[in-house]
Short mmCIF file of C-alpha atoms in Angstrom, two decimals:
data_model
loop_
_atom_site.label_atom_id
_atom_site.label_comp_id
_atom_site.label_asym_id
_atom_site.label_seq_id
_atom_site.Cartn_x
_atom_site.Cartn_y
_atom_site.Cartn_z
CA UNK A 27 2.34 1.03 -19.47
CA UNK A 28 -1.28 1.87 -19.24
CA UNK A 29 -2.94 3.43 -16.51
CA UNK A 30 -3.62 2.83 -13.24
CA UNK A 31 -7.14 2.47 -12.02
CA UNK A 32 -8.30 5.69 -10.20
CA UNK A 33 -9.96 2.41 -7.37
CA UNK A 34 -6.64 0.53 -7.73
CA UNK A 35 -5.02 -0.18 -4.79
CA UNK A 36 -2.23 1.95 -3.58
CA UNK A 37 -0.78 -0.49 -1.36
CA UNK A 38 0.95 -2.56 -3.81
CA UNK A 39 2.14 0.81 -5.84
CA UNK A 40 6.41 0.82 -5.91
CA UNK A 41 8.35 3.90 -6.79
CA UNK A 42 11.46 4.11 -8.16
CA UNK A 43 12.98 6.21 -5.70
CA UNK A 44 11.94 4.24 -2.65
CA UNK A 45 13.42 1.31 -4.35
CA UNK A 46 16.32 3.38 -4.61
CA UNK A 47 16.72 3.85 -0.83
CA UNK A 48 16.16 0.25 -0.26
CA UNK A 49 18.82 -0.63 -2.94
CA UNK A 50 21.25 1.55 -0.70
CA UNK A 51 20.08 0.40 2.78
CA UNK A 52 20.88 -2.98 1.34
CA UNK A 53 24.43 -2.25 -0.13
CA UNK A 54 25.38 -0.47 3.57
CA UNK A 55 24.11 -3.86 5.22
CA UNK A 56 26.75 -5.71 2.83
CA UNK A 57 29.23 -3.23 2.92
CA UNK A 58 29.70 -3.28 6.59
CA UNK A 59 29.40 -7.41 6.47
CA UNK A 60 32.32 -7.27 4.10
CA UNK A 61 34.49 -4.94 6.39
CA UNK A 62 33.63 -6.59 9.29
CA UNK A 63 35.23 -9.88 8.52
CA UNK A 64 38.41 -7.76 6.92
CA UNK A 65 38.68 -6.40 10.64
CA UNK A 66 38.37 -10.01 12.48
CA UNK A 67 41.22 -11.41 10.13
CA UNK A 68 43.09 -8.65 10.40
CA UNK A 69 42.89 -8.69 14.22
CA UNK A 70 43.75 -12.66 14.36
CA UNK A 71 46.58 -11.50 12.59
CA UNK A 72 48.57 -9.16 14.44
CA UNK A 73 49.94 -10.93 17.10
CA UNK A 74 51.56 -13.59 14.33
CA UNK A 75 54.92 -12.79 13.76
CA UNK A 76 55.28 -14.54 10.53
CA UNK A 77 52.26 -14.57 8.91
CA UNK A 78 51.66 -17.93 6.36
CA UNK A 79 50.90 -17.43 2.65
CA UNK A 80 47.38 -18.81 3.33
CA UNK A 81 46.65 -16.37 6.04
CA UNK A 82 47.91 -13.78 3.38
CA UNK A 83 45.89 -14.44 0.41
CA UNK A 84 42.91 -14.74 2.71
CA UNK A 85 43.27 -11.20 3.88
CA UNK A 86 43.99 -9.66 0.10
CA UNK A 87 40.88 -11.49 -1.22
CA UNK A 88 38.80 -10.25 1.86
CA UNK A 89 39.97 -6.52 1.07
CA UNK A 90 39.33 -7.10 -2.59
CA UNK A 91 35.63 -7.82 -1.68
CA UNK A 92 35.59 -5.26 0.84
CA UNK A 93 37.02 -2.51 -2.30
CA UNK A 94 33.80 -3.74 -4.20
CA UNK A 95 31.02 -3.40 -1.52
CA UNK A 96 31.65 0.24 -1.11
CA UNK A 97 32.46 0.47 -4.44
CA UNK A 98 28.91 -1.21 -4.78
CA UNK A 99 27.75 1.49 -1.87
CA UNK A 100 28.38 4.55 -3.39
CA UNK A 101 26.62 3.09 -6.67
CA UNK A 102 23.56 2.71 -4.36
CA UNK A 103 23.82 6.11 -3.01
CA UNK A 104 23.71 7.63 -6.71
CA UNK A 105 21.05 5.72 -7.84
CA UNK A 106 19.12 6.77 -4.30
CA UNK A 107 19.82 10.04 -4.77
CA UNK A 108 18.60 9.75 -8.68
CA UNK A 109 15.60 7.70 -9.35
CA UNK A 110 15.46 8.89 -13.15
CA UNK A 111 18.92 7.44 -13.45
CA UNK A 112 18.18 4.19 -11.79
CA UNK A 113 14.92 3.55 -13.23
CA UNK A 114 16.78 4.16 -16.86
CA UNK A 115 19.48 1.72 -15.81
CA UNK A 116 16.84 -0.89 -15.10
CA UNK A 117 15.52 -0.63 -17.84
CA UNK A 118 18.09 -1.24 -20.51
CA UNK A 119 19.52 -3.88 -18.60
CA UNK A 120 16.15 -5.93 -18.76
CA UNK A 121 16.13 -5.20 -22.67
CA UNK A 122 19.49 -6.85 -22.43
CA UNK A 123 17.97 -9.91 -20.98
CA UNK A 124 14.68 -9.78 -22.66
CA UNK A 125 17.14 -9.73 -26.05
CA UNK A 126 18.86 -12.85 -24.85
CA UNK A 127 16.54 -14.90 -23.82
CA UNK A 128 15.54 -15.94 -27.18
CA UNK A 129 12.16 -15.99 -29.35
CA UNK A 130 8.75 -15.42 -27.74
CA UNK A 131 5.90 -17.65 -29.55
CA UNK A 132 2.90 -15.48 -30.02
CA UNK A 133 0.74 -17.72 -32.44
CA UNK A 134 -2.25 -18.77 -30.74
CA UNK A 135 -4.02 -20.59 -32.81
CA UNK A 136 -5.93 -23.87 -32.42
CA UNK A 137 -6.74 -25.60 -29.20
CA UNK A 138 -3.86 -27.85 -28.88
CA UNK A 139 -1.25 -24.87 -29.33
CA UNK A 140 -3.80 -22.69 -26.98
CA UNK A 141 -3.05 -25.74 -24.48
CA UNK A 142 0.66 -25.88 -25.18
CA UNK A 143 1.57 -22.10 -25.10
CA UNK A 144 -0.16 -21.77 -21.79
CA UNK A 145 2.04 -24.52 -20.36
CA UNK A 146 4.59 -23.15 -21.51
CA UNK A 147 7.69 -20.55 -19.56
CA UNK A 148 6.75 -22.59 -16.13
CA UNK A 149 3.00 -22.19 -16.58
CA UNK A 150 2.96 -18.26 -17.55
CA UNK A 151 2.48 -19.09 -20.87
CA UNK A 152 3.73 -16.28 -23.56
CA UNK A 153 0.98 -13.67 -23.83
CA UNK A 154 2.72 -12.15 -20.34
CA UNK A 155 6.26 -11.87 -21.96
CA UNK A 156 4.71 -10.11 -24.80
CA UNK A 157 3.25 -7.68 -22.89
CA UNK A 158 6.24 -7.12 -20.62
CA UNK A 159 8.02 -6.59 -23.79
CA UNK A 160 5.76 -3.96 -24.88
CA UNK A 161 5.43 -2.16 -21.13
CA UNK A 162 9.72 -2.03 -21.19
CA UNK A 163 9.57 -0.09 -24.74
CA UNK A 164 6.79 2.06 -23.11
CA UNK A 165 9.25 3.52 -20.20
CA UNK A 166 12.31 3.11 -22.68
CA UNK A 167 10.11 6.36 -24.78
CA UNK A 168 9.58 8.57 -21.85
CA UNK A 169 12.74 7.89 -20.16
CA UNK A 170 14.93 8.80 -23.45
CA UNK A 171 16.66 5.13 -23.76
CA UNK A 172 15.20 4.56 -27.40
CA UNK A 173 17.71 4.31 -30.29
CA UNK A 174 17.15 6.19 -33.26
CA UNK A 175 15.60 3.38 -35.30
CA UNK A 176 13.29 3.55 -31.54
CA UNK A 177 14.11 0.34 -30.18
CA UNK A 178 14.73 0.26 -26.49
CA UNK A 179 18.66 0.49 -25.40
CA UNK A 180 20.52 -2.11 -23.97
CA UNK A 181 23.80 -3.02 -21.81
CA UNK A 182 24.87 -5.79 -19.91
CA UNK A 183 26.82 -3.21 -17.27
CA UNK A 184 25.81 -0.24 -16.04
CA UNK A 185 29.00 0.69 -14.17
CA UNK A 186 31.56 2.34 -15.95
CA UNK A 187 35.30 1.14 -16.02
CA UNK A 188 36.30 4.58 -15.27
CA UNK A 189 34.87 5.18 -12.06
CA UNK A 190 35.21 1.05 -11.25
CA UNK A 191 38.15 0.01 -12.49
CA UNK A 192 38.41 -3.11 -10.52
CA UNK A 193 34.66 -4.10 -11.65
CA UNK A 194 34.55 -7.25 -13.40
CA UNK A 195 31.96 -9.61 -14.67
CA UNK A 196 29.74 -10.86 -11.51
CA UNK A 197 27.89 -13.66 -13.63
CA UNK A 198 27.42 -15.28 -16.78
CA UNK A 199 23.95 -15.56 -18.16
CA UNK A 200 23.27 -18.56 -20.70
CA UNK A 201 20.24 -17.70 -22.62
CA UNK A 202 18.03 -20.02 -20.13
CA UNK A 203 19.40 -18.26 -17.35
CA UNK A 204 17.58 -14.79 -19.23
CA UNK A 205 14.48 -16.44 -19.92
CA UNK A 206 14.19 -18.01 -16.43
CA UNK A 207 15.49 -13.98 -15.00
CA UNK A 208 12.56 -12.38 -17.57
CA UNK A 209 9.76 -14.64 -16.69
CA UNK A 210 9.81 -13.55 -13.02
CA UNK A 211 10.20 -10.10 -13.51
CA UNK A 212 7.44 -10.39 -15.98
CA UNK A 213 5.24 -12.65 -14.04
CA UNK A 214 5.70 -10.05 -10.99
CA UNK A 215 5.29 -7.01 -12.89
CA UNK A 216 2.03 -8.00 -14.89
CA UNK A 217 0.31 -8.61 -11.08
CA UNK A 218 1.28 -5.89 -9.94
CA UNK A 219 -0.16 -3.78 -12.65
CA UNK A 220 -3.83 -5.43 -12.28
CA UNK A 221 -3.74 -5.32 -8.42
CA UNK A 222 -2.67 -1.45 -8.59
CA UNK A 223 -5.95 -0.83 -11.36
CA UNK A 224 -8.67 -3.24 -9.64
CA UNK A 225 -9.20 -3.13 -5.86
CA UNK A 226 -9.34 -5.98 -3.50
CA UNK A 227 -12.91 -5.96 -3.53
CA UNK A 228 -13.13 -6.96 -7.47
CA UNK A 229 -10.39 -9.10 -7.62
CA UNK A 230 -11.63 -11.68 -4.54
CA UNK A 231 -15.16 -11.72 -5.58
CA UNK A 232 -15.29 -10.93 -9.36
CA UNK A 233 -12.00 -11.64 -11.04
CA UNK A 234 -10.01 -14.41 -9.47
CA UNK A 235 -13.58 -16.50 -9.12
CA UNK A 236 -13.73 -15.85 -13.07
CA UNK A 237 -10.43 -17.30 -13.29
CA UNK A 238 -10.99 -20.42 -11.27
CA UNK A 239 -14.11 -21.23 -13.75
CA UNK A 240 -11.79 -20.82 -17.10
CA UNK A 241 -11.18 -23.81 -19.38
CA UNK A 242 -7.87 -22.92 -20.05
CA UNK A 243 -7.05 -22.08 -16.28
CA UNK A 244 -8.16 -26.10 -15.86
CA UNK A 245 -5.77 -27.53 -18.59
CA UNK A 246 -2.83 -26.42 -16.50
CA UNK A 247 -3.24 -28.35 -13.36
CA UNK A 248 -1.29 -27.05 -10.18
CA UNK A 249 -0.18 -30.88 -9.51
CA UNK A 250 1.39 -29.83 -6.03
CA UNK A 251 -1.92 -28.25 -4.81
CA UNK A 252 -2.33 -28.92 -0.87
CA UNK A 253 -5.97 -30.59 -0.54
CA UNK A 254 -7.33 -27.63 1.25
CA UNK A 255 -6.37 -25.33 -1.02
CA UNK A 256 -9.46 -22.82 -1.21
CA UNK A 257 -11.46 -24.88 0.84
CA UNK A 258 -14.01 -22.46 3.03
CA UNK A 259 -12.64 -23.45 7.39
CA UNK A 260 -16.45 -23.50 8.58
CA UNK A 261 -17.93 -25.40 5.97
CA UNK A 262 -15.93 -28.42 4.91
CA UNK A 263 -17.51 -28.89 1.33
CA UNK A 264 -17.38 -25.44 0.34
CA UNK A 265 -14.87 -23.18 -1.53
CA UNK A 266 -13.88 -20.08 -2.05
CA UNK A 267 -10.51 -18.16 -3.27
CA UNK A 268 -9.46 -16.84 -0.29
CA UNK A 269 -5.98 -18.92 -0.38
CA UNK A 270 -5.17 -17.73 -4.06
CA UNK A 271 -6.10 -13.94 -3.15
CA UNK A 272 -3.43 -14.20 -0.27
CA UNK A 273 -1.03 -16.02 -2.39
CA UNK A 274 -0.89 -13.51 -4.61
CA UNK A 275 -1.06 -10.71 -2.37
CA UNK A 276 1.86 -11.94 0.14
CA UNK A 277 3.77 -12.72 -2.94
CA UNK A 278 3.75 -8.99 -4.45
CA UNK A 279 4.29 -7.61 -0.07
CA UNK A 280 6.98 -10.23 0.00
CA UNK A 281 8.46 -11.22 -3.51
CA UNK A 282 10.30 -14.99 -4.04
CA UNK A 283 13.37 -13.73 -1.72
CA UNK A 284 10.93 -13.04 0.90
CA UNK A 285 8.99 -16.08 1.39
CA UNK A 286 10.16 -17.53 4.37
CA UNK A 287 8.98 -13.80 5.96
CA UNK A 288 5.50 -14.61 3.95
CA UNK A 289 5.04 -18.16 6.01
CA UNK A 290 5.31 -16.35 9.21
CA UNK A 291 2.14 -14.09 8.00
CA UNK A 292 -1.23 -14.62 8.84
CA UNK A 293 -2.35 -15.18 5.58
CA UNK A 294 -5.10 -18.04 5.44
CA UNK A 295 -2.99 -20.88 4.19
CA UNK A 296 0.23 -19.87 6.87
CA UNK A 297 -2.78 -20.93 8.95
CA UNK A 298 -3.28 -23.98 7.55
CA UNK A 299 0.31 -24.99 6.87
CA UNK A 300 1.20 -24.64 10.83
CA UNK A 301 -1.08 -27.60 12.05
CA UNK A 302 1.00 -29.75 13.54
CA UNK A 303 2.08 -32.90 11.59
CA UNK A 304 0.96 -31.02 8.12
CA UNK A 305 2.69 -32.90 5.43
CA UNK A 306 2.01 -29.97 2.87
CA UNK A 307 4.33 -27.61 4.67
CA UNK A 308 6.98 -29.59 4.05
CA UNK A 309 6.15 -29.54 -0.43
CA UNK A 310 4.56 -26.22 -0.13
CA UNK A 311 8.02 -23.99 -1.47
CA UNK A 312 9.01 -21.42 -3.69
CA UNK A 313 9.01 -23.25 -7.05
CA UNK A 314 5.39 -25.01 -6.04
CA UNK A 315 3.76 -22.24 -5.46
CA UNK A 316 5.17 -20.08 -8.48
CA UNK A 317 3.47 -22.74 -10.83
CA UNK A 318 0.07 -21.78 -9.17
CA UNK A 319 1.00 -18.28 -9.03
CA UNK A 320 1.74 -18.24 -12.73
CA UNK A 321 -1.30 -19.85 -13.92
CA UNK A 322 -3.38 -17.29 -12.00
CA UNK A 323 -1.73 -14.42 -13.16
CA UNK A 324 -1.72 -15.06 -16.52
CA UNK A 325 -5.68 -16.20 -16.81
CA UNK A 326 -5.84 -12.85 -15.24
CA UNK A 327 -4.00 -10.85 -17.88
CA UNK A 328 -5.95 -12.42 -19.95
CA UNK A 329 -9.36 -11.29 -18.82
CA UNK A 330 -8.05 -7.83 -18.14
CA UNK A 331 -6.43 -7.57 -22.02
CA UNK A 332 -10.24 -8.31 -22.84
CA UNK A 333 -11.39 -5.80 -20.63
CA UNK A 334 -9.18 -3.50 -22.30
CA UNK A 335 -9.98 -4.22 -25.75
CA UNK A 336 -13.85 -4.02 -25.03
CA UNK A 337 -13.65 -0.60 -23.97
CA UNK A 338 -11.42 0.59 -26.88
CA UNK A 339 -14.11 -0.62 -29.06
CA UNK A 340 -16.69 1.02 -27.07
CA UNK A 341 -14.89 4.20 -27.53
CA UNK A 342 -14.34 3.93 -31.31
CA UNK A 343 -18.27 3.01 -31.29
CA UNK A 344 -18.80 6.15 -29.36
CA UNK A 345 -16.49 8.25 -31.41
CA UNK A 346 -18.13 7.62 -34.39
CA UNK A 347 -21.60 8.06 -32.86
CA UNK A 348 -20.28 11.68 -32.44
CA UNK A 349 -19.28 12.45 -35.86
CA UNK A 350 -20.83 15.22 -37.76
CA UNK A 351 -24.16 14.27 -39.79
CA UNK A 352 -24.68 15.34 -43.27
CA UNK A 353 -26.28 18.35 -42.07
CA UNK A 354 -23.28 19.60 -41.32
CA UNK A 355 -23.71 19.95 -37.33
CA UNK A 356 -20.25 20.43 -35.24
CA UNK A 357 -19.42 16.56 -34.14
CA UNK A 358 -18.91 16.80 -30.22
CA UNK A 359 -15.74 17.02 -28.86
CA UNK A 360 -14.04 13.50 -27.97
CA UNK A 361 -12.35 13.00 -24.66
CA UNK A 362 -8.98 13.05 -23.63
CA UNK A 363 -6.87 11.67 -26.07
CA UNK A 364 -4.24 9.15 -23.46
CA UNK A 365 -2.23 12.23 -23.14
CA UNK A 366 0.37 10.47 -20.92
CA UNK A 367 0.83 11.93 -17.09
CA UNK A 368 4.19 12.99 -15.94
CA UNK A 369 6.97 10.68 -15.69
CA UNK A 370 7.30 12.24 -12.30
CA UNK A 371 4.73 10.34 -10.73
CA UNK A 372 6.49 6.76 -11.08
CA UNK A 373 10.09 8.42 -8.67
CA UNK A 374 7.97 9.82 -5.76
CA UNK A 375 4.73 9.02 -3.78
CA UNK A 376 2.05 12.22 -3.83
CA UNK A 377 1.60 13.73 -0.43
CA UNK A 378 -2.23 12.89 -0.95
CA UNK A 379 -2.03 9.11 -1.74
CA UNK A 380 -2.61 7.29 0.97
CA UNK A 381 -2.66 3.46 1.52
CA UNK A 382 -5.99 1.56 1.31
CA UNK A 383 -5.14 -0.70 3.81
CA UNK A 384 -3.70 -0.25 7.08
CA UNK A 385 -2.92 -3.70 7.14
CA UNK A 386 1.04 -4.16 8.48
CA UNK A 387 3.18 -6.24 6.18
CA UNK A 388 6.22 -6.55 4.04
CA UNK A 389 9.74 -7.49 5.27
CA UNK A 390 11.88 -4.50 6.46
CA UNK A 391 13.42 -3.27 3.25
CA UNK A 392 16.37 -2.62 4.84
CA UNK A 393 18.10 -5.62 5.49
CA UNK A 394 18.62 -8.43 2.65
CA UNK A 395 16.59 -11.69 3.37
CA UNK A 396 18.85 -14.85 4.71
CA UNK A 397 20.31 -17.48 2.96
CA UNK A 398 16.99 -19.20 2.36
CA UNK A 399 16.33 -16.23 -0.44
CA UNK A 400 15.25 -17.53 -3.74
CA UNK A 401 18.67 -17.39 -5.59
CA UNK A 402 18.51 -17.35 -9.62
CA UNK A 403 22.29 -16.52 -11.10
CA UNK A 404 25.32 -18.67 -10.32
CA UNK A 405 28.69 -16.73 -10.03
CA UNK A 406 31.98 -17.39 -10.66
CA UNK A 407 34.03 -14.57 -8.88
CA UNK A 408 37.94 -14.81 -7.96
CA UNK A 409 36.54 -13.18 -4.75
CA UNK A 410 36.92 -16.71 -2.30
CA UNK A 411 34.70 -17.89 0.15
CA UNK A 412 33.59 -14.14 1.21
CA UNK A 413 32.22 -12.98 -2.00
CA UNK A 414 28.55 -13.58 -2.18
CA UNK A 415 28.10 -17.04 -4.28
CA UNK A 416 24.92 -15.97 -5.67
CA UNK A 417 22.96 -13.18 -6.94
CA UNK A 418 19.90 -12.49 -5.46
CA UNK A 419 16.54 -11.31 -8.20
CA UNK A 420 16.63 -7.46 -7.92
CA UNK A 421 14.34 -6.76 -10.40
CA UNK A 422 11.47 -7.33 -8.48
CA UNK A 423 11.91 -4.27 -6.92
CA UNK A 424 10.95 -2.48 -10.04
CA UNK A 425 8.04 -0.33 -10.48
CA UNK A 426 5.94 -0.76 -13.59
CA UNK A 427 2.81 0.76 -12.67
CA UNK A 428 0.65 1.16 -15.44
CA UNK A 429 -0.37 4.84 -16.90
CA UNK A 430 -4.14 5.62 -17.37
CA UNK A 431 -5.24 6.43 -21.08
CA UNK A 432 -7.65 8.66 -20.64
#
């Protein structure tokens, strides 16, 4: 987790603990769905005198589910009231995916496996995963989930039998279904990190133009690219980035569950895509754009990483400028060493930080997103008709906001 740029931009910062009062303003949306249909049957049931078996299991499965959404309630209120514990449980259950999703190929050598790794996990490539695997042993340390051989903790529940004793297992994950689970997180995480270190500003006119010029950004073609894409509205032959920069920014306001919310923005290509009789709207979806979103952010982890790297070796260079000559002088005293800042600052927003932008956006946090949500997880659960089929991505919700080394 490295630091955050002091002209970052605050608006795309998440905390743990406001994720935590989202998590329960969801899971009292749900619970009162659940007991709301277990009042309806219940009511078309009194005036029946005999009341058929059907009827009858229908009403036991519907309390069932009804048992686990407050069950699931109360969770949400602990974790609200406890960011430290929530952001621990998040953690070691994404070391328990990141540990079955299998082997992460981190060889790049030679053009052709250059070309081939970067087509690789949906267009991501791998350098992304390896870094997400480094930023989840970076909280693991801080938040006291490291073993004592120091590898990060992991558990495929985080709800004791004791308290739940009517839990059971919500979903099976194959090792595809991990991989497919990490590479979003991962994909959403990494963005987030270099939009909260470089502002707007840098990203629009500096970085993301960098990006478009890359080789290897041009040996992954986005094959379901609208033909506007980036084109500038007042002059029809020239081009610009302003469609990628609001991609990516309604993606990280929004997320994948939200993007039927994002359409409805006015980002520049919403505009576009409501022309009437624009074929494009009807191809322009989830899983087309997160090819496009994939390739951009990881050609932009990749110029940041060298960012990073050249200033480490500017600092050695400068370090050893600064050592003592043979005359004996005192060497100068060396910066900060990347004493790390309070874990603190990642469960609470500081009274001084306020938002860059006053731009309005984002979809209420407190109500899950309709049926049209981006839905990763199948589940088999004895739960009928009423249970919820699928699980929705939580993780995006999240915070990793990288620490700065100073």
């Amino acid at each position: 987790m490295e630091g955050n740029d002091e002209d970052g931009e605050e608006e795309f910062k998440i905390y743990f603990s406001a994720m935590g009062g989202i998590m329960q303003a969801a899971g009292e949306v749900w619970s009162g769905i659940a007991r709301k249909k277990l009042e309806t049957e219940l009511l078309l049931s009194q005036n029946k005198q005999t009341l058929p078996e059907k009827d009858q299991n229908k009403i036991a499965i519907l309390k069932k589910d009804n048992d686990a959404k407050e069950m699931t309630l109360e969770e949400a209120k602990a974790y609200s009231n406890d960011p430290l514990l929530f952001a621990k449980n998040c953690i070691v259950l994404l070391e328990a995916v990141r540990k079955n999703m299998g082997s992460v190929d981190s060889q790049y050598a030679g053009e052709k496996k250059i070309r081939l790794l970067n087509k690789s996990e949906n267009g991501l490539g791998t350098k992304v995963l390896n870094w997400f695997s480094k930023d989840l042993k970076k909280w693991a340390g801080p938040l006291g989930v490291l073993d004592k051989a120091g590898n990060v903790l992991s558990t495929t529940s985080i709800t004791p039998a004791k308290k739940h004793p009517q839990s059971h297992d919500a979903a099976l994950m194959t090792k595809r279904d991990c991989r497919t689970v990490f590479i979003q997180i991962a994909q959403q995480t990494r963005l987030r990190s270099i939009f909260t270190k470089h502002t707007i500003a840098r990203l629009s006119t500096e970085l993301i133009p960098k990006v478009l010029k890359q080789s290897s950004f041009a040996m992954t073609e986005w094959e379901d690219s609208p033909t506007w894409w980036n084109t500038d509205k007042k002059e029809e032959n020239s081009r610009n980035c302003q469609d990628d920069v609001d991609l990516l920014v309604g993606i990280l306001d929004y997320g994948y569950g939200g993007f039927d919310s994002m359409l409805m923005h006015d980002y520049s290509f919403c505009k576009q895509l409501e022309v009437e009789g624009n074929e494009d709207s009807k191809t322009f979806t989830r899983s087309t754009v997160q090819v496009r979103i994939n390739h951009l952010t990881r050609e932009l982890h990749g110029i940041d990483d060298t960012e990073e790297m050249m200033k480490l070796v500017q600092k050695k260079r400068k370090g050893e400028s600064e050592k003592p000559s043979s005359n004996g002088k005192v060497k100068k005293a060396k910066p900060g060493g990347g004493i790390q800042s309070g874990l603190q600052a990642f469960f609470k927003r500081s009274s001084s930080s306020t938002p860059s932008s006053s731009k309005k956006r984002k979809t209420p946090p407190t109500s899950p997103e309709n049926s049209s949500d981006i839905e990763v997880i199948e589940i088999d659960s004895d739960s009928g008709d009423t249970s919820p089929q699928k699980h929705k991505q939580v993780f995006d919700c999240v915070e990793v906001a990288d620490k700065k080394q100073k």
